[in-house]
Short mmCIF file of C-alpha atoms in Angstrom, two decimals:
data_model
loop_
_atom_site.label_atom_id
_atom_site.label_comp_id
_atom_site.label_asym_id
_atom_site.label_seq_id
_atom_site.Cartn_x
_atom_site.Cartn_y
_atom_site.Cartn_z
CA MET A 1 -0.13 -0.44 0.07
CA THR A 2 1.40 3.48 -0.97
CA VAL A 3 0.67 6.43 0.96
CA GLY A 4 -1.73 8.61 -0.67
CA ILE A 5 -4.47 11.62 -0.95
CA SER A 6 -7.53 11.00 0.25
CA GLY A 7 -10.14 14.00 1.35
CA GLY A 8 -6.67 16.37 1.24
CA ASN A 9 -5.29 13.54 4.32
CA LYS A 10 -2.43 11.49 3.84
CA VAL A 11 -3.79 8.05 4.52
CA ALA A 12 -0.71 6.07 5.78
CA PRO A 13 -0.17 2.45 4.99
CA ASP A 14 -0.47 -0.19 8.12
CA ASP A 15 2.27 -1.33 9.95
CA GLU A 16 2.31 -5.04 7.89
CA ALA A 17 2.74 -2.93 4.43
CA ILE A 18 5.18 -0.54 5.46
CA ARG A 19 7.20 -3.86 7.02
CA MET A 20 7.05 -5.12 3.49
CA VAL A 21 8.23 -2.46 2.08
CA VAL A 22 11.38 -2.14 3.98
CA ARG A 23 11.87 -6.08 3.84
CA ALA A 24 11.59 -6.10 0.14
CA PHE A 25 14.16 -2.52 -0.42
CA LEU A 26 16.51 -4.57 2.42
CA ALA A 27 16.93 -8.03 0.71
CA ARG A 28 18.65 -6.72 -1.84
CA TYR A 29 21.49 -6.12 0.48
CA VAL A 30 21.52 -9.61 2.19
CA ASP A 31 22.53 -13.21 0.86
CA ASP A 32 19.72 -14.71 3.40
CA PRO A 33 16.40 -12.56 3.48
CA GLU A 34 15.50 -14.37 6.50
CA ALA A 35 18.24 -12.74 8.43
CA LEU A 36 16.44 -9.52 8.46
CA GLU A 37 14.50 -10.88 11.29
CA GLN A 38 17.51 -10.46 13.74
CA ASP A 39 16.44 -7.73 16.42
CA ARG A 40 19.90 -6.08 15.80
CA LEU A 41 20.27 -5.57 11.78
CA LEU A 42 22.93 -2.58 12.35
CA SER A 43 24.70 -3.67 15.56
CA ASP A 44 25.41 -7.15 14.41
CA GLY A 45 26.56 -6.47 11.52
CA VAL A 46 23.72 -7.40 9.23
CA LEU A 47 23.19 -4.38 7.44
CA ASP A 48 26.37 -2.05 6.36
CA SER A 49 26.09 1.53 6.46
CA LEU A 50 25.72 2.03 2.75
CA ALA A 51 22.56 -0.50 3.38
CA ALA A 52 21.12 2.28 6.11
CA ALA A 53 21.78 5.39 3.99
CA GLY A 54 20.20 3.72 1.00
CA LEU A 55 16.97 2.89 3.66
CA ILE A 56 16.59 5.98 4.78
CA ALA A 57 16.81 7.74 1.14
CA HIS A 58 14.26 5.08 0.38
CA LEU A 59 12.22 5.74 3.27
CA GLU A 60 12.10 9.55 2.08
CA ARG A 61 10.80 8.75 -1.29
CA ARG A 62 8.68 5.99 -0.78
CA PHE A 63 6.46 7.17 2.21
CA ASP A 64 7.19 11.02 1.84
CA LEU A 65 8.72 12.04 4.72
CA GLU A 66 11.73 13.65 6.01
CA VAL A 67 14.43 11.65 8.32
CA THR A 68 16.25 14.48 10.40
CA ASP A 69 19.43 14.53 12.35
CA ILE A 70 17.77 13.75 15.24
CA ASP A 71 16.07 10.70 13.72
CA LEU A 72 19.31 8.78 13.20
CA GLU A 73 19.47 7.07 15.85
CA ILE A 74 20.31 3.11 15.67
CA GLU A 75 17.37 2.72 17.99
CA ASN A 76 15.11 3.51 14.60
CA PHE A 77 16.80 1.63 12.51
CA ASP A 78 18.24 -1.87 14.09
CA SER A 79 15.29 -4.22 13.22
CA LEU A 80 12.66 -4.20 10.94
CA ASP A 81 10.36 -3.84 13.97
CA ALA A 82 11.87 -0.63 14.65
CA ILE A 83 11.98 0.59 11.11
CA THR A 84 8.39 -0.02 10.99
CA THR A 85 7.44 1.97 14.40
CA PHE A 86 9.71 4.72 12.78
CA VAL A 87 7.61 5.08 9.19
CA ARG A 88 4.78 4.87 11.42
CA THR A 89 5.72 7.35 13.85
CA LYS A 90 6.66 9.64 11.33
CA LEU A 91 3.92 9.61 9.14
CA CYS A 92 1.30 10.17 11.89
CA SER A 93 3.17 13.50 12.84
#
């Protein structure tokens, strides 16, 4: 599901839709996509800084949101659940 405009308001995708978009994007950075289900994607080295930078750019384009310097905390991007929560929070603010 994409973010769209309905009556002038943004319609945010549900958590599963966000998770699917993120997982599909990150799958190109790992040999085994199941590795993306780990709780510490960045901390444990499953994803590198290139993947993180690409993810941030992708999230900004795909969900029409802005990731600010203050958002650049590892806790926001270290798991699929954290990324999903981060995107949902940004879309609802």
